[in-house]
Amino acid sequence: MNIAILGGTGKEGAGLAMRWAQAGHSIIIGSRDAERARGKAAEMCAASKTKAITGDGNAAAAALGEIVVVALPATGLGATLPETREGCRGKVVVSTVVPLTFGGPRLFTPPAVGSSAEEVQSLLPEARVVAAFHHIAAHELADTEHPIECDLLLCGQDAKAKETVAELGRSLGLRPIDVGALTNAGPLEGITAVLATINRRYKLKNSGIKITGL
Amino acid sequence: MNIAILGGTGKEGAGLAMRWAQAGHSIIIGSRDAERARGKAAEMCAASKTKAITGDGNAAAAALGEIVVVALPATGLGATLPETREGCRGKVVVSTVVPLTFGGPRLFTPPAVGSSAEEVQSLLPEARVVAAFHHIAAHELADTEHPIECDLLLCGQDAKAKETVAELGRSLGLRPIDVGALTNAGPLEGITAVLATINRRYKLKNSGIKITGL
C-alpha cells in the first residue's frame, strides 16, 4: 500500500513510517516544508534499511497516498487539513491525533466536537475517517527489532475502511479490535492521557494496553 | 474495613459487595429504600456464604462506612449525594460511576465538569474522592470462584486515599495502577464506553483491560 503520513516527521508518524516500510508498504512523509520531509525521509530510509520512504509537502503527500494517516498535533488540524481535502476525497484517512495539553490544569482536552478524529472528519468531510494507533508508544515503534505489546483499538463509521486499517495493524503484528462508531473516538484518545500519565509516574516510555476476555 | 456502598443493590455495587465480604470486609449496602437494601443484603449474604453484608438508607450507610463507595447511576448523583455529605466528611469516597448513555447519539456523555468523579467531588466537597473500579465487569465480579482478569486503574488528589483504595483492590487480587490526579477521571470513565462497545460487538460480558510494559 501507498501510505501518506501527514506530520510524518514527528516521533509517532516516523515510527509508523519505519515499521510500515519494513512491512513492505511505500510511505510518503508529509510536512509543511517539503524539503524537510525529503531530508527526514532519507534519514528514515537509512535507519530502517529500506528505500520505501519519500517526502513531500502535506497536500502533495495526501494526493499521492492510497491511505492518508493524520499524525499532526491536535492544535494544528485547522491550519493544515483544508489544503489536503481534495487529496483525501473518498480515501481511508486514519486519525492518530490525541488532544493532550501538557502542563495545563487538565491533560485530556478534546475539542468541542468530542474528539480530534471527529474534528478531522469535519475538516475532511468526503474522507472515510478511522481513529486508530493512539496507544502504540513512539518508543515502542522506534525499536523495530522488538514486537509491539499493545492492542490496536479503532473506531469509525465505515466498516470497509476499518477493515483496511485493521489490515495495516496486522502487518505490524497488532491485534485489531473494533470499538464501534467514530463517536467513540474521544474515549480512545483519552486512553493516551492514561498511558502518558502512567509513563511519567512509573518512569516508563512504552506502556500500552491489552483488552482481556477477548 | 467497614465499606458502605451507595447504590449497592445495582449489579456493579452488589458484585463488589460480595467480593469484599468474601475478602473479610464488612459491607453496608445503601439504597433510597432501606427495607429494599436490607432484603438485598440478606440475599447477598446467602449468595456469598458470609454474614458480613447489611443494608440501610443511603445517608445512614454513608455515616456507618469507614470508606464510602458511590456506585450510583451517573444521572442520580445530584438527587442522592447531598443527603450523604455529612456522613462522607473527611472520608475516602470511591467513585465507580460511569457517564454512559445507551441508545443516544454518543455512548460516553461526561458532565460539563469533566467526569462523574469530579461531579461527586463537587457534591461532597469535604470527601477525599478517588475514581476507581470502573472496568471490572459486574459479570466478572459475580463469578466469585474466578480470579478477575483486569487491572485497577485509579486517580485522585489525595495520595493516602489512593493507597487505601489500592489496598481494597489488592484484597480482590487486582493490580492497582495510579493514574494521577482526579482530572484524569474522564479518560478512566471513558474506557468503560470502550469495554461496553467491545462486549456488545464481540458478544462478551466481561472484557477488561491490562496495562502492558509495567
Short mmCIF file of C-alpha atoms in Angstrom, two decimals:
data_model
loop_
_atom_site.label_atom_id
_atom_site.label_comp_id
_atom_site.label_asym_id
_atom_site.label_seq_id
_atom_site.Cartn_x
_atom_site.Cartn_y
_atom_site.Cartn_z
CA MET A 1 0.00 0.00 0.00
CA ASN A 2 0.97 3.63 -0.61
CA ILE A 3 0.58 5.34 2.76
CA ALA A 4 0.89 9.13 3.18
CA ILE A 5 1.68 10.25 6.74
CA LEU A 6 0.87 13.93 7.40
CA GLY A 7 3.05 15.06 10.29
CA GLY A 8 5.30 12.13 9.49
CA THR A 9 8.39 13.96 10.71
CA GLY A 10 7.10 13.74 14.32
CA LYS A 11 8.03 10.80 16.55
CA GLU A 12 4.79 8.84 16.25
CA GLY A 13 4.49 9.34 12.48
CA ALA A 14 8.15 8.48 11.91
CA GLY A 15 7.83 5.31 13.99
CA LEU A 16 4.80 4.15 11.99
CA ALA A 17 6.58 5.02 8.72
CA MET A 18 9.62 2.90 9.53
CA ARG A 19 7.56 -0.07 10.75
CA TRP A 20 5.29 0.03 7.69
CA ALA A 21 8.25 0.41 5.31
CA GLN A 22 9.80 -2.70 6.84
CA ALA A 23 6.45 -4.50 6.42
CA GLY A 24 6.58 -3.82 2.66
CA HIS A 25 4.47 -0.65 2.29
CA SER A 26 5.52 2.54 0.45
CA ILE A 27 5.47 5.67 2.57
CA ILE A 28 5.20 9.37 1.69
CA ILE A 29 6.07 11.58 4.64
CA GLY A 30 4.15 14.87 4.57
CA SER A 31 5.33 18.10 6.19
CA ARG A 32 4.61 21.81 5.85
CA ASP A 33 8.16 22.02 4.48
CA ALA A 34 8.65 19.60 1.55
CA GLU A 35 12.46 19.85 1.76
CA ARG A 36 12.41 18.95 5.42
CA ALA A 37 10.15 15.97 4.63
CA ARG A 38 12.60 14.76 1.94
CA GLY A 39 15.56 15.09 4.29
CA LYS A 40 13.75 13.18 7.07
CA ALA A 41 12.62 10.52 4.60
CA ALA A 42 16.23 9.91 3.54
CA GLU A 43 17.28 9.56 7.20
CA MET A 44 14.40 7.14 7.84
CA CYS A 45 15.33 5.02 4.82
CA ALA A 46 18.83 4.68 6.23
CA ALA A 47 17.57 3.89 9.75
CA SER A 48 15.02 1.31 8.55
CA LYS A 49 17.31 -0.17 5.83
CA THR A 50 14.62 0.31 3.16
CA LYS A 51 14.19 2.57 0.12
CA ALA A 52 10.43 2.83 0.64
CA ILE A 53 10.15 6.25 2.33
CA THR A 54 9.90 9.53 0.39
CA GLY A 55 8.88 13.04 1.47
CA ASP A 56 6.75 15.91 0.15
CA GLY A 57 4.50 18.79 1.22
CA ASN A 58 1.33 17.80 3.08
CA ALA A 59 -1.08 18.44 0.18
CA ALA A 60 1.10 16.60 -2.35
CA ALA A 61 1.64 13.70 0.06
CA ALA A 62 -2.13 13.38 0.67
CA ALA A 63 -2.77 13.32 -3.08
CA LEU A 64 -0.16 10.56 -3.56
CA GLY A 65 -1.32 8.24 -0.74
CA GLU A 66 -3.88 5.48 -1.23
CA ILE A 67 -4.35 5.81 2.54
CA VAL A 68 -3.68 9.03 4.44
CA VAL A 69 -2.57 8.98 8.09
CA VAL A 70 -3.04 12.20 10.07
CA ALA A 71 -0.30 12.29 12.72
CA LEU A 72 -0.42 16.06 13.29
CA PRO A 73 -0.54 17.86 16.65
CA ALA A 74 -4.17 18.30 17.79
CA THR A 75 -3.84 22.08 17.68
CA GLY A 76 -2.62 22.07 14.06
CA LEU A 77 -5.57 20.38 12.32
CA GLY A 78 -7.44 23.51 11.25
CA ALA A 79 -4.29 25.09 9.77
CA THR A 80 -3.13 22.03 7.80
CA LEU A 81 -6.03 19.81 6.74
CA PRO A 82 -8.06 22.15 4.50
CA GLU A 83 -5.32 22.15 1.81
CA THR A 84 -5.37 18.31 1.82
CA ARG A 85 -9.15 18.00 1.39
CA GLU A 86 -9.07 17.27 -2.34
CA GLY A 87 -6.25 14.75 -1.94
CA CYS A 88 -8.18 12.91 0.79
CA ARG A 89 -11.53 12.77 -1.03
CA GLY A 90 -13.04 9.25 -0.83
CA LYS A 91 -9.91 7.82 0.85
CA VAL A 92 -9.40 5.99 4.11
CA VAL A 93 -7.98 8.63 6.47
CA VAL A 94 -6.54 7.42 9.77
CA SER A 95 -6.52 9.88 12.69
CA THR A 96 -3.84 9.08 15.28
CA VAL A 97 -4.29 12.56 16.79
CA VAL A 98 -4.54 12.88 20.58
CA PRO A 99 -5.84 16.10 22.18
CA LEU A 100 -3.47 16.33 25.17
CA THR A 101 -2.33 19.56 26.81
CA PHE A 102 0.82 19.11 28.89
CA GLY A 103 1.41 21.50 31.77
CA GLY A 104 -2.19 22.78 31.92
CA PRO A 105 -4.88 22.08 34.52
CA ARG A 106 -6.16 19.03 32.58
CA LEU A 107 -4.18 16.62 30.39
CA PHE A 108 -7.05 15.37 28.20
CA THR A 109 -8.54 18.34 26.35
CA PRO A 110 -10.76 17.14 23.47
CA PRO A 111 -12.31 19.72 21.12
CA ALA A 112 -15.99 20.66 21.47
CA VAL A 113 -16.95 18.23 18.68
CA GLY A 114 -15.96 15.35 21.03
CA SER A 115 -12.61 14.14 19.70
CA SER A 116 -9.76 15.05 17.38
CA ALA A 117 -10.90 12.33 14.95
CA GLU A 118 -14.31 14.00 14.68
CA GLU A 119 -12.53 17.31 14.03
CA VAL A 120 -10.55 15.58 11.24
CA GLN A 121 -13.86 14.29 9.80
CA SER A 122 -15.39 17.77 9.92
CA LEU A 123 -12.38 19.24 8.06
CA LEU A 124 -12.28 16.38 5.52
CA PRO A 125 -16.00 15.67 5.02
CA GLU A 126 -15.51 13.36 1.99
CA ALA A 127 -12.90 11.18 3.73
CA ARG A 128 -13.61 7.81 5.37
CA VAL A 129 -12.11 8.59 8.78
CA VAL A 130 -10.94 5.85 11.15
CA ALA A 131 -9.46 6.68 14.58
CA ALA A 132 -6.57 4.31 15.41
CA PHE A 133 -2.93 3.89 16.52
CA HIS A 134 -3.25 6.26 19.52
CA HIS A 135 -1.78 3.81 22.02
CA ILE A 136 1.31 2.41 20.33
CA ALA A 137 4.19 4.27 22.02
CA ALA A 138 6.58 6.04 19.64
CA HIS A 139 9.40 4.47 21.66
CA GLU A 140 7.90 1.02 21.05
CA LEU A 141 7.64 1.73 17.29
CA ALA A 142 11.22 3.02 17.08
CA ASP A 143 12.69 -0.18 18.49
CA THR A 144 11.93 -2.04 15.27
CA GLU A 145 13.58 -5.32 16.31
CA HIS A 146 11.01 -5.84 19.01
CA PRO A 147 7.33 -6.98 18.73
CA ILE A 148 4.79 -4.35 19.85
CA GLU A 149 2.99 -5.31 23.06
CA CYS A 150 -0.29 -3.40 22.58
CA ASP A 151 -3.72 -3.97 21.00
CA LEU A 152 -4.92 -1.82 18.09
CA LEU A 153 -8.22 -0.20 19.11
CA LEU A 154 -10.01 1.50 16.23
CA CYS A 155 -13.37 3.12 15.51
CA GLY A 156 -15.14 4.74 12.56
CA GLN A 157 -18.34 4.85 10.56
CA ASP A 158 -17.20 2.84 7.50
CA ALA A 159 -16.77 -0.92 8.03
CA LYS A 160 -14.60 -1.42 4.91
CA ALA A 161 -12.34 1.46 5.93
CA LYS A 162 -11.95 -0.11 9.38
CA GLU A 163 -11.02 -3.44 7.80
CA THR A 164 -8.32 -1.71 5.70
CA VAL A 165 -6.88 -0.12 8.86
CA ALA A 166 -7.11 -3.44 10.73
CA GLU A 167 -5.00 -4.97 7.94
CA LEU A 168 -2.42 -2.18 8.31
CA GLY A 169 -2.27 -3.07 12.00
CA ARG A 170 -1.92 -6.79 11.35
CA SER A 171 1.04 -6.01 9.06
CA LEU A 172 2.77 -4.66 12.22
CA GLY A 173 1.79 -7.75 14.26
CA LEU A 174 -1.03 -5.98 16.14
CA ARG A 175 -4.41 -7.46 17.11
CA PRO A 176 -7.13 -5.09 15.78
CA ILE A 177 -10.24 -4.55 17.94
CA ASP A 178 -13.29 -2.75 16.53
CA VAL A 179 -14.62 -0.18 19.02
CA GLY A 180 -17.68 0.91 17.03
CA ALA A 181 -18.59 4.33 15.67
CA LEU A 182 -16.44 7.47 15.39
CA THR A 183 -18.35 8.89 18.40
CA ASN A 184 -16.20 6.52 20.50
CA ALA A 185 -13.00 8.26 19.35
CA GLY A 186 -12.98 10.54 22.44
CA PRO A 187 -12.65 7.59 24.84
CA LEU A 188 -9.94 6.04 22.62
CA GLU A 189 -7.97 9.29 22.50
CA GLY A 190 -8.41 9.64 26.29
CA ILE A 191 -6.58 6.34 26.85
CA THR A 192 -3.43 8.08 25.63
CA ALA A 193 -3.78 10.51 28.57
CA VAL A 194 -3.93 7.46 30.86
CA LEU A 195 -0.82 5.91 29.29
CA ALA A 196 1.11 9.22 29.27
CA THR A 197 0.37 9.63 32.99
CA ILE A 198 1.43 6.06 33.74
CA ASN A 199 4.67 6.58 31.76
CA ARG A 200 5.52 9.70 33.74
CA ARG A 201 4.53 8.27 37.12
CA TYR A 202 6.25 4.89 36.73
CA LYS A 203 9.22 6.25 34.69
CA LEU A 204 8.38 4.24 31.56
CA LYS A 205 8.41 5.12 27.87
CA ASN A 206 6.26 2.42 26.40
CA SER A 207 3.20 1.48 28.44
CA GLY A 208 0.37 0.13 26.31
CA ILE A 209 -2.95 -1.66 26.73
CA LYS A 210 -4.39 -5.09 26.06
CA ILE A 211 -8.07 -5.99 26.18
CA THR A 212 -8.73 -9.09 28.29
CA GLY A 213 -11.59 -11.59 27.94
CA LEU A 214 -11.43 -11.45 24.12
CA MET B 1 -12.74 -2.39 56.79
CA ASN B 2 -16.32 -1.13 57.02
CA ILE B 3 -17.33 -0.28 53.46
CA ALA B 4 -20.61 1.49 52.61
CA ILE B 5 -21.75 1.02 49.00
CA LEU B 6 -24.30 3.61 47.85
CA GLY B 7 -26.27 2.06 45.00
CA GLY B 8 -25.15 -1.30 46.30
CA THR B 9 -28.31 -3.01 45.07
CA GLY B 10 -27.18 -2.50 41.43
CA LYS B 11 -25.11 -5.13 39.63
CA GLU B 12 -21.70 -3.49 39.95
CA GLY B 13 -22.19 -2.49 43.60
CA ALA B 14 -23.55 -5.93 44.53
CA GLY B 15 -20.62 -7.66 42.81
CA LEU B 16 -18.10 -5.54 44.73
CA ALA B 17 -20.02 -6.14 47.99
CA MET B 18 -19.88 -9.92 47.65
CA ARG B 19 -16.21 -9.99 46.65
CA TRP B 20 -15.22 -7.68 49.53
CA ALA B 21 -17.35 -9.64 52.03
CA GLN B 22 -15.53 -12.80 50.98
CA ALA B 23 -12.20 -10.97 51.40
CA GLY B 24 -13.07 -10.24 55.05
CA HIS B 25 -14.54 -6.73 54.90
CA SER B 26 -17.87 -5.62 56.41
CA ILE B 27 -20.32 -4.11 53.93
CA ILE B 28 -23.29 -1.77 54.33
CA ILE B 29 -25.42 -1.64 51.20
CA GLY B 30 -27.10 1.77 50.76
CA SER B 31 -30.31 2.36 48.84
CA ARG B 32 -33.02 5.03 48.69
CA ASP B 33 -35.26 2.36 50.26
CA ALA B 34 -33.70 0.99 53.48
CA GLU B 35 -36.02 -2.05 53.51
CA ARG B 36 -35.00 -2.95 49.97
CA ALA B 37 -31.32 -2.62 50.96
CA ARG B 38 -31.87 -4.96 53.94
CA GLY B 39 -33.62 -7.53 51.76
CA LYS B 40 -30.87 -7.41 49.13
CA ALA B 41 -28.18 -7.64 51.82
CA ALA B 42 -29.76 -10.84 53.17
CA GLU B 43 -29.81 -12.35 49.66
CA MET B 44 -26.19 -11.35 49.13
CA CYS B 45 -25.12 -12.91 52.45
CA ALA B 46 -26.70 -16.19 51.31
CA ALA B 47 -25.12 -15.98 47.84
CA SER B 48 -21.65 -15.14 49.17
CA LYS B 49 -21.86 -17.51 52.17
CA THR B 50 -20.93 -14.72 54.58
CA LYS B 51 -22.75 -12.73 57.29
CA ALA B 52 -20.85 -9.55 56.51
CA ILE B 53 -23.42 -7.64 54.41
CA THR B 54 -26.12 -5.41 55.92
CA GLY B 55 -28.39 -2.78 54.36
CA ASP B 56 -29.67 0.72 55.19
CA GLY B 57 -30.76 4.02 53.64
CA ASN B 58 -28.03 5.88 51.70
CA ALA B 59 -27.41 8.58 54.33
CA ALA B 60 -27.26 6.07 57.21
CA ALA B 61 -24.99 3.76 55.19
CA ALA B 62 -22.61 6.63 54.38
CA ALA B 63 -22.43 7.58 58.07
CA LEU B 64 -21.63 3.97 59.05
CA GLY B 65 -18.89 3.31 56.46
CA GLU B 66 -15.20 3.98 57.09
CA ILE B 67 -14.97 4.10 53.30
CA VAL B 68 -17.89 5.07 51.06
CA VAL B 69 -18.24 3.68 47.54
CA VAL B 70 -20.52 5.58 45.16
CA ALA B 71 -21.95 3.04 42.68
CA LEU B 72 -24.98 5.12 41.67
CA PRO B 73 -26.18 5.81 38.13
CA ALA B 74 -24.46 8.91 36.69
CA THR B 75 -27.78 10.72 36.37
CA GLY B 76 -28.69 10.16 40.05
CA LEU B 77 -25.77 11.87 41.77
CA GLY B 78 -27.39 15.26 42.34
CA ALA B 79 -30.53 13.70 43.83
CA THR B 80 -28.77 11.31 46.21
CA LEU B 81 -25.39 12.62 47.33
CA PRO B 82 -26.33 15.87 49.15
CA GLU B 83 -28.02 13.92 51.97
CA THR B 84 -24.81 11.87 52.44
CA ARG B 85 -22.48 14.89 52.65
CA GLU B 86 -22.16 14.87 56.44
CA GLY B 87 -21.61 11.10 56.52
CA CYS B 88 -18.84 11.36 53.92
CA ARG B 89 -16.97 14.28 55.52
CA GLY B 90 -13.21 13.59 55.62
CA LYS B 91 -13.65 10.01 54.36
CA VAL B 92 -12.22 8.18 51.39
CA VAL B 93 -15.05 8.17 48.82
CA VAL B 94 -14.63 5.90 45.79
CA SER B 95 -16.50 6.87 42.62
CA THR B 96 -17.16 3.90 40.31
CA VAL B 97 -19.71 5.99 38.38
CA VAL B 98 -19.59 5.92 34.55
CA PRO B 99 -21.44 8.56 32.49
CA LEU B 100 -22.74 6.37 29.66
CA THR B 101 -25.95 6.99 27.72
CA PHE B 102 -27.19 3.88 25.94
CA GLY B 103 -29.31 4.35 22.82
CA GLY B 104 -28.36 8.01 22.28
CA PRO B 105 -26.11 9.54 19.62
CA ARG B 106 -23.00 9.17 21.82
CA LEU B 107 -22.25 6.47 24.40
CA PHE B 108 -19.76 8.43 26.54
CA THR B 109 -21.51 11.51 27.92
CA PRO B 110 -19.48 13.05 30.77
CA PRO B 111 -20.90 16.03 32.69
CA ALA B 112 -19.60 19.55 31.98
CA VAL B 113 -17.24 19.35 34.98
CA GLY B 114 -15.26 16.68 33.06
CA SER B 115 -16.19 13.40 34.76
CA SER B 116 -18.68 11.82 37.13
CA ALA B 117 -15.95 11.58 39.78
CA GLU B 118 -15.44 15.35 39.63
CA GLU B 119 -19.22 15.75 39.98
CA VAL B 120 -19.06 13.52 43.09
CA GLN B 121 -16.26 15.73 44.45
CA SER B 122 -18.29 18.89 43.81
CA LEU B 123 -21.29 17.41 45.68
CA LEU B 124 -19.13 16.07 48.55
CA PRO B 125 -16.51 18.83 48.88
CA GLU B 126 -15.07 17.52 52.19
CA ALA B 127 -14.59 13.97 50.90
CA ARG B 128 -11.29 12.52 49.64
CA VAL B 129 -12.56 11.28 46.26
CA VAL B 130 -10.79 8.53 44.33
CA ALA B 131 -12.09 7.34 40.92
CA ALA B 132 -11.68 3.54 40.58
CA PHE B 133 -13.28 0.16 39.78
CA HIS B 134 -14.89 1.34 36.51
CA HIS B 135 -13.53 -1.50 34.41
CA ILE B 136 -14.19 -4.62 36.45
CA ALA B 137 -17.23 -6.19 34.74
CA ALA B 138 -20.18 -6.91 37.05
CA HIS B 139 -20.33 -10.35 35.42
CA GLU B 140 -16.68 -10.92 36.34
CA LEU B 141 -17.35 -9.87 39.96
CA ALA B 142 -20.42 -12.11 40.25
CA ASP B 143 -18.49 -15.25 39.33
CA THR B 144 -16.75 -15.27 42.70
CA GLU B 145 -14.86 -18.53 42.16
CA HIS B 146 -12.84 -16.99 39.37
CA PRO B 147 -9.86 -14.55 39.55
CA ILE B 148 -10.55 -11.14 37.95
CA GLU B 149 -8.54 -10.56 34.79
CA CYS B 150 -8.33 -6.75 34.81
CA ASP B 151 -6.07 -4.03 36.22
CA LEU B 152 -7.35 -1.50 38.77
CA LEU B 153 -6.78 1.99 37.35
CA LEU B 154 -7.39 4.76 39.88
CA CYS B 155 -6.90 8.52 40.18
CA GLY B 156 -7.46 11.23 42.78
CA GLN B 157 -5.89 14.18 44.55
CA ASP B 158 -5.06 12.51 47.88
CA ALA B 159 -2.14 10.04 47.83
CA LYS B 160 -3.14 8.35 51.13
CA ALA B 161 -6.71 7.92 49.94
CA LYS B 162 -5.41 6.32 46.74
CA GLU B 163 -3.26 3.92 48.76
CA THR B 164 -6.34 2.89 50.81
CA VAL B 165 -8.25 2.19 47.58
CA ALA B 166 -5.26 0.33 46.12
CA GLU B 167 -5.33 -1.92 49.20
CA LEU B 168 -9.07 -2.58 48.67
CA GLY B 169 -8.18 -3.64 45.13
CA ARG B 170 -5.32 -5.88 46.23
CA SER B 171 -7.76 -7.64 48.61
CA LEU B 172 -9.64 -8.71 45.43
CA GLY B 173 -6.42 -9.84 43.72
CA LEU B 174 -6.19 -6.76 41.46
CA ARG B 175 -3.04 -4.88 40.46
CA PRO B 176 -3.56 -1.17 41.31
CA ILE B 177 -2.14 1.44 38.90
CA ASP B 178 -2.02 5.12 39.88
CA VAL B 179 -3.26 7.33 37.02
CA GLY B 180 -2.59 10.69 38.65
CA ALA B 181 -4.99 13.48 39.53
CA LEU B 182 -8.81 13.45 39.58
CA THR B 183 -8.74 15.45 36.30
CA ASN B 184 -7.83 12.11 34.65
CA ALA B 185 -11.13 10.56 35.78
CA GLY B 186 -12.83 11.40 32.44
CA PRO B 187 -10.41 9.23 30.44
CA LEU B 188 -10.78 6.41 33.02
CA GLU B 189 -14.58 6.57 32.86
CA GLY B 190 -14.37 6.67 29.04
CA ILE B 191 -12.62 3.28 29.00
CA THR B 192 -15.90 1.77 30.20
CA ALA B 193 -17.52 3.03 26.97
CA VAL B 194 -14.77 1.21 25.06
CA LEU B 195 -15.31 -2.02 27.01
CA ALA B 196 -19.13 -1.82 26.76
CA THR B 197 -18.82 -1.43 22.97
CA ILE B 198 -16.41 -4.36 22.73
CA ASN B 199 -18.76 -6.52 24.84
CA ARG B 200 -21.70 -5.75 22.55
CA ARG B 201 -19.74 -6.11 19.31
CA TYR B 202 -17.93 -9.34 20.23
CA LYS B 203 -20.83 -10.82 22.27
CA LEU B 204 -18.91 -10.83 25.55
CA LYS B 205 -19.88 -9.95 29.11
CA ASN B 206 -16.55 -9.45 30.76
CA SER B 207 -13.94 -7.69 28.64
CA GLY B 208 -11.38 -5.82 30.74
CA ILE B 209 -8.02 -4.09 30.32
CA LYS B 210 -4.42 -4.68 31.32
CA ILE B 211 -1.62 -2.15 31.07
CA THR B 212 1.45 -3.55 29.29
CA GLY B 213 5.07 -2.50 29.77
CA LEU B 214 4.63 -2.10 33.55
#
